[in-house]
Short mmCIF file of C-alpha atoms and ligand atoms in Angstrom, two decimals:
data_model
loop_
_atom_site.label_atom_id
_atom_site.label_comp_id
_atom_site.label_asym_id
_atom_site.label_seq_id
_atom_site.Cartn_x
_atom_site.Cartn_y
_atom_site.Cartn_z
CA MET A 1 56.20 160.36 136.54
CA SER A 2 52.58 159.40 135.98
CA GLY A 3 53.55 156.20 134.12
CA ILE A 4 55.72 155.12 137.04
CA CYS A 5 52.87 155.99 139.38
CA VAL A 6 50.21 153.92 137.64
CA ALA A 7 52.55 150.94 137.19
CA ILE A 8 53.09 150.86 140.96
CA LEU A 9 49.37 151.19 141.69
CA LEU A 10 48.70 148.31 139.28
CA ARG A 11 51.38 146.17 140.93
CA ASP A 12 49.84 146.90 144.35
CA ALA A 13 46.55 145.60 142.94
CA GLY A 14 48.28 142.40 141.80
CA ILE A 15 48.32 143.40 138.13
CA THR A 16 51.83 142.84 136.84
CA ASP A 17 51.34 142.06 133.15
CA VAL A 18 52.10 145.65 132.29
CA THR A 19 54.27 147.04 129.51
CA ILE A 20 55.45 150.61 129.64
CA PHE A 21 56.51 152.01 126.29
CA GLU A 22 59.06 154.81 126.67
CA LYS A 23 60.35 156.54 123.58
CA ALA A 24 63.51 157.80 125.29
CA ALA A 25 66.44 155.77 126.56
CA ASP A 26 65.84 156.88 130.16
CA LEU A 27 62.85 157.39 132.46
CA GLY A 28 61.76 160.56 134.22
CA GLY A 29 59.71 162.52 131.66
CA THR A 30 59.87 166.22 132.39
CA TRP A 31 62.64 165.64 134.97
CA ARG A 32 64.72 163.85 132.36
CA ASP A 33 64.10 166.42 129.62
CA ASN A 34 64.59 169.58 131.67
CA THR A 35 68.13 170.09 132.90
CA TYR A 36 68.47 173.87 132.61
CA PRO A 37 70.47 175.87 135.17
CA GLY A 38 68.33 176.99 138.10
CA LEU A 39 65.81 174.14 137.65
CA TYR A 40 63.83 173.23 140.73
CA CYS A 41 60.22 172.30 141.38
CA ASP A 42 58.14 175.15 142.72
CA VAL A 43 55.80 172.72 144.46
CA PRO A 44 57.29 171.78 147.84
CA SER A 45 58.96 168.37 147.73
CA ARG A 46 57.07 167.11 150.77
CA PHE A 47 54.00 167.06 148.51
CA TYR A 48 55.66 166.65 145.10
CA GLN A 49 56.28 162.95 145.68
CA PHE A 50 54.19 159.80 145.81
CA SER A 51 52.20 159.42 149.04
CA PHE A 52 53.21 155.74 149.12
CA ALA A 53 56.93 156.40 148.68
CA LYS A 54 57.82 159.47 150.67
CA ASN A 55 61.40 160.61 150.69
CA PRO A 56 62.55 161.70 154.17
CA ARG A 57 65.81 163.04 152.78
CA TRP A 58 64.77 165.92 150.52
CA SER A 59 67.55 168.48 150.59
CA GLN A 60 65.29 171.53 150.67
CA VAL A 61 61.71 172.75 150.62
CA PHE A 62 61.78 173.16 146.82
CA SER A 63 64.23 170.57 145.53
CA PRO A 64 66.36 170.86 142.40
CA GLY A 65 65.42 168.98 139.23
CA ALA A 66 68.27 166.45 139.37
CA GLU A 67 67.26 165.40 142.89
CA ILE A 68 63.65 164.90 141.79
CA HIS A 69 64.76 162.89 138.77
CA ALA A 70 66.90 160.71 141.07
CA TYR A 71 63.88 160.22 143.36
CA PHE A 72 61.68 158.92 140.51
CA ARG A 73 64.48 156.66 139.34
CA ARG A 74 64.88 155.22 142.85
CA VAL A 75 61.14 154.66 143.20
CA ALA A 76 60.94 153.02 139.76
CA GLU A 77 63.78 150.69 140.72
CA ARG A 78 62.43 149.90 144.19
CA TYR A 79 58.99 148.98 142.81
CA ARG A 80 60.49 147.07 139.87
CA VAL A 81 58.85 149.38 137.35
CA VAL A 82 62.10 149.60 135.41
CA GLU A 83 61.74 145.92 134.46
CA GLN A 84 58.44 146.75 132.76
CA ILE A 85 59.76 149.60 130.65
CA ARG A 86 60.56 149.11 126.99
CA PHE A 87 63.06 151.94 126.48
CA SER A 88 63.64 153.63 123.11
CA THR A 89 60.29 152.28 121.93
CA GLU A 90 57.83 154.89 120.77
CA VAL A 91 54.15 154.09 120.35
CA VAL A 92 53.19 155.45 116.96
CA ARG A 93 49.67 154.04 116.64
CA ALA A 94 47.08 152.19 118.66
CA GLU A 95 43.88 150.80 117.14
CA LEU A 96 40.85 149.34 118.74
CA ASP A 97 40.45 145.75 117.62
CA GLY A 98 37.41 144.07 119.14
CA ASP A 99 37.71 144.66 122.88
CA GLN A 100 41.44 145.06 122.73
CA TRP A 101 43.96 147.64 121.65
CA ARG A 102 46.56 146.81 119.05
CA VAL A 103 49.62 148.90 119.88
CA ILE A 104 52.18 149.52 117.13
CA THR A 105 55.62 150.84 117.98
CA SER A 106 58.37 152.66 116.13
CA THR A 107 60.26 149.37 116.06
CA ALA A 108 57.35 147.85 114.05
CA GLU A 109 56.40 145.65 116.97
CA GLU A 110 52.72 144.94 117.67
CA LYS A 111 51.21 144.17 121.03
CA ARG A 112 47.58 143.46 121.91
CA VAL A 113 46.45 144.77 125.27
CA ASP A 114 43.17 144.87 127.19
CA PHE A 115 43.67 148.40 128.50
CA LEU A 116 45.62 151.31 127.11
CA ILE A 117 46.74 154.06 129.47
CA SER A 118 48.38 157.24 128.24
CA ALA A 119 50.90 158.84 130.58
CA THR A 120 52.48 161.14 128.02
CA GLY A 121 52.51 164.39 130.00
CA ILE A 122 51.30 167.89 129.23
CA LEU A 123 54.42 170.04 129.04
CA HIS A 124 56.20 167.78 126.65
CA HIS A 125 56.49 169.16 123.12
CA PRO A 126 58.78 172.24 123.11
CA ARG A 127 57.32 175.29 121.37
CA VAL A 128 60.15 176.83 119.40
CA PRO A 129 59.23 180.25 118.00
CA SER A 130 59.92 180.94 114.34
CA ILE A 131 62.23 183.93 114.80
CA PRO A 132 63.68 185.02 111.43
CA GLY A 133 67.40 184.28 111.20
CA LEU A 134 67.53 182.03 114.28
CA GLU A 135 69.28 179.36 112.25
CA THR A 136 72.05 181.83 111.31
CA PHE A 137 73.05 182.47 114.92
CA ALA A 138 76.77 181.81 115.40
CA GLY A 139 76.48 180.88 119.08
CA SER A 140 74.33 178.20 120.72
CA ALA A 141 70.55 178.47 120.57
CA PHE A 142 68.24 175.86 122.07
CA HIS A 143 64.92 175.33 123.82
CA SER A 144 64.96 175.20 127.63
CA ALA A 145 63.82 171.55 127.59
CA ARG A 146 66.68 170.62 125.23
CA TRP A 147 69.46 172.39 127.09
CA ASP A 148 72.78 172.09 125.28
CA HIS A 149 75.28 171.41 128.04
CA ARG A 150 78.17 171.82 125.60
CA ALA A 151 77.41 175.55 125.56
CA ASP A 152 79.75 177.41 127.86
CA LEU A 153 77.83 179.79 130.13
CA ASP A 154 80.45 180.99 132.57
CA GLY A 155 81.44 184.52 131.72
CA LYS A 156 79.28 184.48 128.56
CA ARG A 157 76.42 186.73 127.42
CA VAL A 158 73.14 184.81 127.56
CA ALA A 159 69.74 185.80 126.17
CA VAL A 160 66.72 184.16 127.83
CA VAL A 161 63.54 184.45 125.76
CA GLY A 162 60.32 184.04 127.75
CA THR A 163 59.24 184.97 131.24
CA GLY A 164 57.28 181.89 132.35
CA SER A 165 58.31 179.73 135.31
CA THR A 166 61.16 178.34 133.22
CA GLY A 167 62.60 181.68 132.06
CA VAL A 168 62.47 183.04 135.61
CA GLN A 169 64.30 180.01 137.02
CA ILE A 170 66.97 180.22 134.30
CA VAL A 171 67.58 183.92 134.99
CA CYS A 172 67.98 183.16 138.71
CA GLY A 173 70.28 180.25 137.87
CA LEU A 174 72.51 182.30 135.55
CA ALA A 175 72.63 185.68 137.29
CA GLY A 176 76.16 186.12 138.61
CA ARG A 177 77.44 183.15 136.63
CA ALA A 178 77.09 184.49 133.10
CA ALA A 179 78.84 187.78 132.27
CA LYS A 180 75.47 189.16 131.25
CA VAL A 181 71.91 187.87 131.20
CA GLU A 182 69.27 189.54 129.03
CA LEU A 183 65.66 188.56 129.67
CA TYR A 184 63.38 189.06 126.66
CA GLN A 185 59.92 189.71 128.03
CA ARG A 186 56.83 189.77 125.83
CA THR A 187 54.38 189.81 128.73
CA ALA A 188 55.24 190.64 132.33
CA GLN A 189 54.41 187.99 134.94
CA TRP A 190 53.30 188.05 138.53
CA VAL A 191 55.69 186.44 140.96
CA ILE A 192 54.99 185.24 144.49
CA PRO A 193 57.97 184.83 146.81
CA PHE A 194 58.52 181.66 148.82
CA LYS A 195 61.77 181.16 150.66
CA ASN A 196 63.54 177.95 149.79
CA ARG A 197 65.06 176.55 152.99
CA PRO A 198 67.53 173.68 153.12
CA TYR A 199 66.61 170.75 155.38
CA GLY A 200 69.47 170.16 157.80
CA ARG A 201 70.85 166.79 158.76
CA LEU A 202 68.76 166.76 161.95
CA VAL A 203 65.48 167.25 160.04
CA ARG A 204 66.40 164.60 157.49
CA THR A 205 67.30 162.11 160.21
CA ALA A 206 64.13 162.89 162.16
CA HIS A 207 62.03 162.24 159.03
CA THR A 208 63.90 159.00 158.41
CA VAL A 209 63.31 157.57 161.88
CA LEU A 210 59.85 159.07 162.39
CA PRO A 211 57.93 158.48 159.14
CA TRP A 212 54.82 160.14 160.55
CA LEU A 213 56.69 163.46 160.21
CA ASP A 214 56.67 162.84 156.45
CA ASP A 215 52.93 162.20 156.59
CA LEU A 216 52.44 165.45 158.50
CA GLY A 217 54.58 167.38 156.03
CA TYR A 218 52.68 165.90 153.08
CA ALA A 219 49.31 166.80 154.63
CA ARG A 220 50.45 170.31 155.55
CA VAL A 221 51.60 171.22 152.03
CA ARG A 222 48.49 169.61 150.55
CA ARG A 223 46.39 171.90 152.76
CA GLN A 224 48.44 174.95 151.72
CA LEU A 225 48.02 174.17 148.03
CA GLY A 226 44.32 173.56 148.64
CA PHE A 227 44.17 177.17 149.87
CA PHE A 228 45.93 178.22 146.71
CA ALA A 229 43.54 176.25 144.52
CA ARG A 230 40.56 177.90 146.16
CA ALA A 231 42.03 181.33 145.40
CA LEU A 232 42.22 180.38 141.73
CA ILE A 233 38.70 179.11 141.29
CA ALA A 234 36.68 181.71 143.20
CA PRO A 235 37.04 185.36 144.22
CA GLY A 236 37.35 186.06 147.93
CA TRP A 237 39.82 186.61 150.74
CA ARG A 238 42.20 183.89 149.62
CA ARG A 239 42.57 185.46 146.20
CA ARG A 240 42.98 188.91 147.77
CA THR A 241 45.71 187.57 150.11
CA LEU A 242 47.76 186.12 147.26
CA ASP A 243 47.09 189.18 145.13
CA ARG A 244 48.54 191.41 147.87
CA ALA A 245 51.57 189.12 148.28
CA CYS A 246 52.37 189.40 144.55
CA ARG A 247 51.98 193.19 144.50
CA LYS A 248 54.09 193.59 147.65
CA ASN A 249 56.76 191.42 146.08
CA LEU A 250 56.82 193.65 143.01
CA ASP A 251 57.33 196.66 145.31
CA SER A 252 60.75 195.22 146.15
CA VAL A 253 61.89 196.50 142.75
CA THR A 254 63.20 199.91 143.76
CA ASP A 255 63.72 201.50 140.33
CA PRO A 256 60.27 202.82 139.33
CA GLN A 257 61.06 202.49 135.62
CA LEU A 258 62.05 198.83 135.96
CA ARG A 259 59.10 198.16 138.27
CA ARG A 260 56.71 199.61 135.73
CA ARG A 261 58.15 197.44 132.97
CA LEU A 262 57.83 194.37 135.18
CA THR A 263 54.22 195.16 136.11
CA PRO A 264 51.65 192.91 134.40
CA THR A 265 48.47 194.38 132.99
CA TYR A 266 46.28 191.50 134.19
CA GLU A 267 45.43 190.03 137.58
CA PRO A 268 47.85 187.86 139.57
CA MET A 269 47.35 184.11 138.97
CA CYS A 270 45.57 184.58 135.61
CA LYS A 271 48.62 183.00 134.01
CA ARG A 272 50.26 180.22 136.01
CA LEU A 273 51.73 182.01 139.01
CA ILE A 274 55.50 182.06 139.24
CA VAL A 275 57.00 181.09 142.57
CA SER A 276 60.40 182.67 143.09
CA SER A 277 62.15 184.52 145.87
CA GLY A 278 65.16 185.49 143.82
CA PHE A 279 63.69 186.83 140.57
CA TYR A 280 63.36 190.54 141.41
CA ASP A 281 66.77 190.53 143.12
CA ALA A 282 68.26 189.02 139.97
CA MET A 283 66.53 191.59 137.75
CA GLN A 284 68.04 194.41 139.81
CA ARG A 285 71.60 193.21 139.31
CA PRO A 286 73.77 195.35 137.02
CA ASP A 287 74.64 192.29 134.93
CA VAL A 288 70.99 191.39 134.26
CA GLU A 289 68.93 193.38 131.77
CA LEU A 290 65.23 193.35 130.94
CA VAL A 291 64.48 193.74 127.24
CA THR A 292 60.88 194.56 126.40
CA ASP A 293 61.26 195.55 122.76
CA ASP A 294 59.99 192.84 120.43
CA ILE A 295 62.50 190.50 118.86
CA ASP A 296 62.73 191.37 115.18
CA HIS A 297 65.26 188.84 114.01
CA VAL A 298 68.44 187.03 114.91
CA GLU A 299 71.80 187.61 113.25
CA PRO A 300 75.01 185.59 113.63
CA GLY A 301 76.13 188.02 116.37
CA GLY A 302 72.94 188.24 118.40
CA ILE A 303 69.34 189.41 118.63
CA VAL A 304 68.03 192.49 116.85
CA THR A 305 65.00 194.10 118.50
CA SER A 306 62.28 196.16 116.81
CA ASP A 307 64.13 199.39 117.69
CA GLY A 308 67.01 198.23 115.45
CA VAL A 309 69.43 197.53 118.31
CA LEU A 310 71.72 194.49 117.97
CA HIS A 311 72.07 192.75 121.34
CA GLU A 312 75.30 190.80 121.09
CA VAL A 313 75.02 187.45 122.88
CA ASP A 314 76.81 184.09 122.91
CA VAL A 315 73.87 181.87 123.88
CA ILE A 316 70.11 182.08 123.27
CA ALA A 317 67.92 180.03 125.62
CA LEU A 318 64.34 179.77 124.38
CA ALA A 319 62.15 179.44 127.46
CA THR A 320 59.12 179.72 125.20
CA GLY A 321 56.96 176.95 126.63
CA PHE A 322 55.27 173.90 125.22
CA ASP A 323 52.44 172.79 122.98
CA THR A 324 50.09 172.17 125.87
CA HIS A 325 47.15 170.98 123.77
CA ALA A 326 48.94 168.01 122.20
CA PHE A 327 47.68 165.54 124.81
CA VAL A 328 48.53 161.96 123.77
CA ARG A 329 49.53 163.00 120.23
CA PRO A 330 51.36 162.47 117.92
CA VAL A 331 50.29 158.89 118.70
CA GLN A 332 47.61 157.96 116.16
CA LEU A 333 44.80 156.61 118.26
CA VAL A 334 41.97 154.93 116.37
CA GLY A 335 38.82 154.17 118.30
CA ARG A 336 35.35 152.82 117.55
CA GLY A 337 34.22 153.04 113.92
CA GLY A 338 37.70 154.14 112.86
CA VAL A 339 37.43 157.57 114.48
CA THR A 340 40.82 159.03 115.39
CA LEU A 341 41.60 161.10 118.44
CA ASP A 342 42.72 163.91 116.12
CA GLU A 343 39.28 163.92 114.48
CA LEU A 344 37.42 163.80 117.77
CA TRP A 345 39.57 166.61 119.17
CA GLN A 346 39.49 168.84 116.09
CA GLU A 347 38.09 171.69 118.18
CA GLY A 348 40.39 170.93 121.12
CA PRO A 349 40.97 168.14 123.61
CA PHE A 350 38.22 167.11 125.99
CA GLY A 351 37.31 164.07 128.00
CA TYR A 352 35.13 162.62 130.69
CA LEU A 353 36.22 163.42 134.24
CA THR A 354 39.77 164.18 132.94
CA VAL A 355 40.51 160.48 132.31
CA ALA A 356 38.37 158.94 129.55
CA VAL A 357 37.22 159.71 126.02
CA PRO A 358 34.00 158.66 124.24
CA GLN A 359 34.55 156.23 121.33
CA PHE A 360 37.77 155.02 122.95
CA PRO A 361 36.81 152.12 125.23
CA ASN A 362 39.26 150.76 127.81
CA PHE A 363 41.48 153.77 127.16
CA PHE A 364 42.43 156.06 130.04
CA MET A 365 44.55 159.17 130.32
CA LEU A 366 46.71 160.40 133.16
CA LEU A 367 46.99 164.21 133.33
CA GLY A 368 44.49 164.49 130.48
CA PRO A 369 42.45 167.56 129.50
CA HIS A 370 41.01 169.56 132.43
CA SER A 371 43.16 167.89 135.05
CA PRO A 372 43.82 170.17 138.05
CA VAL A 373 47.30 171.16 137.00
CA GLY A 374 47.46 174.86 138.08
CA ASN A 375 50.05 175.28 140.83
CA TYR A 376 49.08 171.92 142.35
CA SER A 377 51.20 168.79 142.71
CA LEU A 378 50.93 166.58 139.65
CA THR A 379 52.15 163.55 141.62
CA SER A 380 48.97 163.76 143.67
CA ILE A 381 46.76 164.16 140.59
CA SER A 382 48.45 161.17 138.95
CA GLU A 383 47.83 159.05 142.03
CA THR A 384 44.15 159.93 142.02
CA GLN A 385 43.76 159.26 138.29
CA GLY A 386 45.88 156.11 138.51
CA THR A 387 43.73 154.78 141.33
CA HIS A 388 40.62 155.55 139.28
CA VAL A 389 42.00 153.55 136.35
CA VAL A 390 43.04 150.63 138.58
CA ASN A 391 39.51 150.55 140.03
CA TRP A 392 38.10 150.11 136.51
CA ILE A 393 40.56 147.33 135.76
CA LYS A 394 39.68 145.54 138.99
CA ARG A 395 36.03 145.63 137.91
CA TRP A 396 37.04 144.22 134.53
CA GLN A 397 38.91 141.46 136.34
CA ARG A 398 35.71 140.71 138.26
CA ARG A 399 34.07 140.33 134.83
CA GLU A 400 31.65 143.21 135.34
CA PHE A 401 32.30 144.23 131.72
CA ASP A 402 34.53 143.54 128.77
CA SER A 403 34.78 147.12 127.67
CA VAL A 404 33.75 150.45 129.11
CA VAL A 405 33.55 153.90 127.57
CA PRO A 406 31.91 157.15 128.67
CA THR A 407 28.86 158.11 126.64
CA ASP A 408 28.81 161.16 124.39
CA GLU A 409 26.00 162.62 126.51
CA ALA A 410 27.81 162.22 129.83
CA THR A 411 31.01 163.66 128.35
CA ALA A 412 29.11 166.63 126.89
CA ALA A 413 27.39 167.22 130.24
CA PHE A 414 30.72 167.11 132.07
CA ASN A 415 32.25 169.63 129.68
CA GLU A 416 29.17 171.83 129.91
CA SER A 417 29.55 171.88 133.70
CA ILE A 418 33.20 172.87 133.26
CA ARG A 419 32.23 175.78 131.04
CA ALA A 420 29.57 176.85 133.51
CA ALA A 421 32.09 176.90 136.36
CA MET A 422 34.80 178.88 134.54
CA PRO A 423 33.46 182.43 134.96
CA GLY A 424 34.40 182.44 138.67
CA THR A 425 37.97 181.40 138.00
CA ILE A 426 40.94 183.72 137.75
CA TRP A 427 42.03 182.20 134.43
CA VAL A 428 39.30 183.97 132.45
CA THR A 429 39.94 187.46 133.83
CA GLY A 430 41.75 188.72 130.77
CA CYS A 431 45.12 187.27 129.94
CA ASP A 432 46.57 184.88 127.41
CA SER A 433 48.10 181.71 128.81
CA TRP A 434 48.90 178.11 127.98
CA TYR A 435 45.85 177.17 130.02
CA LEU A 436 43.46 178.44 127.34
CA GLY A 437 42.13 176.12 124.66
CA LYS A 438 41.29 177.14 121.09
CA ASP A 439 37.86 178.23 122.27
CA GLY A 440 39.30 180.42 125.03
CA VAL A 441 38.11 178.05 127.76
CA PRO A 442 40.90 177.02 130.17
CA GLU A 443 41.75 173.34 129.94
CA LEU A 444 41.81 173.19 133.71
CA TRP A 445 39.72 171.77 136.55
CA PRO A 446 37.51 174.61 137.82
CA TRP A 447 36.81 173.02 141.19
CA THR A 448 39.03 172.07 144.11
CA PRO A 449 41.61 169.27 143.88
CA GLU A 450 39.69 167.58 146.72
CA GLU A 451 36.61 167.55 144.51
CA HIS A 452 38.66 165.93 141.75
CA ARG A 453 39.80 163.28 144.18
CA ARG A 454 36.30 162.75 145.54
CA ARG A 455 34.77 162.34 142.10
CA LEU A 456 37.48 160.08 140.75
CA LEU A 457 37.62 157.81 143.76
CA ALA A 458 33.84 157.39 143.98
CA GLU A 459 32.17 154.88 141.68
CA PRO A 460 31.04 156.96 138.69
CA PRO A 461 27.32 156.85 137.75
CA ARG A 462 26.60 153.70 135.71
CA SER A 463 24.42 155.64 133.32
CA ASP A 464 27.42 157.73 132.23
CA PHE A 465 28.99 154.67 130.56
CA ASP A 466 28.41 152.31 127.78
CA PHE A 467 29.40 148.83 128.99
CA GLN A 468 29.88 145.86 126.73
CA VAL A 469 29.52 142.57 128.48
CA GLY A 470 30.09 139.04 127.26
CA SER A 471 30.74 140.13 123.71
CA ALA A 472 34.28 138.93 123.59
CA THR A 473 36.22 135.87 124.40
CA ARG A 474 38.66 136.90 127.04
CA PRO A 475 42.20 136.22 126.04
CA ALA A 476 45.02 136.36 128.56
CA LYS A 477 44.90 139.54 130.55
CA SER A 478 47.62 141.90 129.54
CA LEU A 479 47.93 145.63 129.96
P1 NAP B 1 55.24 179.33 129.53
O1 NAP B 1 54.70 179.53 130.88
O2 NAP B 1 54.32 178.94 128.44
O3 NAP B 1 56.02 180.66 129.15
C1 NAP B 1 56.53 180.85 127.87
C2 NAP B 1 57.12 182.24 127.80
O4 NAP B 1 57.68 182.44 126.52
C3 NAP B 1 56.07 183.34 127.98
O5 NAP B 1 56.66 184.39 128.69
C4 NAP B 1 55.77 183.74 126.54
O6 NAP B 1 55.29 185.06 126.43
C5 NAP B 1 57.14 183.62 125.94
N1 NAP B 1 57.12 183.45 124.51
C6 NAP B 1 56.56 182.43 123.80
N2 NAP B 1 56.78 182.61 122.49
C7 NAP B 1 57.49 183.75 122.37
C8 NAP B 1 58.01 184.48 121.28
N3 NAP B 1 57.82 184.05 120.01
N4 NAP B 1 58.68 185.63 121.52
C9 NAP B 1 58.85 186.06 122.78
N5 NAP B 1 58.38 185.43 123.86
C10 NAP B 1 57.71 184.29 123.66
O7 NAP B 1 56.42 178.22 129.51
P2 NAP B 1 57.37 177.73 130.69
O8 NAP B 1 57.99 178.88 131.39
O9 NAP B 1 58.28 176.71 130.11
O10 NAP B 1 56.40 177.09 131.71
C11 NAP B 1 55.40 176.17 131.29
C12 NAP B 1 54.84 175.51 132.50
O11 NAP B 1 55.78 174.54 132.93
C13 NAP B 1 54.65 176.40 133.71
O12 NAP B 1 53.54 177.21 133.65
C14 NAP B 1 54.57 175.35 134.76
O13 NAP B 1 53.32 174.75 134.78
C15 NAP B 1 55.61 174.35 134.30
N6 NAP B 1 56.88 174.62 134.98
C16 NAP B 1 56.91 174.28 136.28
C17 NAP B 1 58.04 174.52 136.99
C18 NAP B 1 58.05 174.14 138.42
O14 NAP B 1 58.93 174.56 139.11
N7 NAP B 1 57.07 173.35 138.91
C19 NAP B 1 59.15 175.10 136.38
C20 NAP B 1 59.09 175.43 135.04
C21 NAP B 1 57.94 175.18 134.35
P3 NAP B 1 53.72 185.40 126.54
O15 NAP B 1 53.39 185.32 128.01
O16 NAP B 1 53.61 186.74 125.97
O17 NAP B 1 53.00 184.34 125.74
#
């Protein structure tokens, strides 16, 4: 999604010598990889889309994954991004060579470029737990982002491991379809309800003929999520409002025993908040069971929990999340003086203003460390970061510099300010989550998304950067 976004922003700026390396045979990133039953985006579609390519024909407030994937494909085709993509070509290494990057692919091809932009996503590398005996399971077992569509689900017994946004959506998608769904919960989650409404033909037609309705819808959801973001970063009435909504939602579970087992021991929104109107209804169905005993091991016939019970199942879906700290990797990135990104990030990923890294000139990241990814729309964040990158490249085209890199001092100061802002946020109130880095500091933006936009779209302070000017002969511009 973010690669498509930046390619379009570059084209708009007249920069068309762009190569997109895509390791898969298709585009779409997370929307290509995730195809599990019940998949939808819990950010309303009116705002989970590019501001420059709004879709008036979304089918519902929260659209299903396949529809979102089709949207990105359409946009990529309309803006001729597809022509720039080298499919089935993985970047394995990129080395700084003078003022340029030498990119080496899995097909042993080399390409020299003036700027290197990573758009490799955050929730990309599946985290598969090492459960003893998993490999002996006689049925189908797979990670949620590698759904095996050969596995028959209708009338089968399905175990879903994990209660994040993915696990919750899968349970809702399978309840009533599978003969039995068992949800294996290690930690209970807070859930906020939001009704998903279909958009009727009249609404879709109105948005098609009156594009300003799309603009209004985009702005309205952006405002709503701005409210949400404020609740996350500072205590106050917004946080209390959402807190109450989560607790009231939990009250809809009528069996006190089940309600108690579904009650988290930390504050709402500390982990990424789950948006679902159907979850508690699904959990109260007779054919859906909550399992809170630890998984001990897997046998050919099913899952054995720590109390010794064998839960016989036909399918195991591992909704166990992703390695969220693997930004950019496993690409070997080699910057100034031979330093690798792995070495620089030994203690965890960090950057300057979410987009740049010291020692790695003319390299920019989309959705890099500390991007505002909470429950916000990543399409919007990508647009902001993409515009920031394009602004740098336009300056390079004007010959203001040959290479640019944030200084160590400015990067350290930025990260210090992040640490200083964290204590007010909900993410540090006592829970474990994929947000937390090795050092326990959330890898998130602790200010508003508007502040992110403001800072990235303003010209950053000159003193924060090390510019090299006139040190290189400029070869043909290629990106
Ligand atoms: P996740 O939030 O990281 O949740 C992983 C779940 O698996 C947690 O409940 C975790 O338990 C559990 N788990 C991990 N290892 C386990 C083990 N060995 N045994 C038992 N349980 C285990 O992952 P996710 O649900 O895939 O979601 C990741 C992110 O993707 C979301 O937070 C969201 O940002 C994004 N997402 C978005 C949407 C959307 O609609 N926009 C939909 C799906 C996902 P603990 O809590 O105890 O660690």
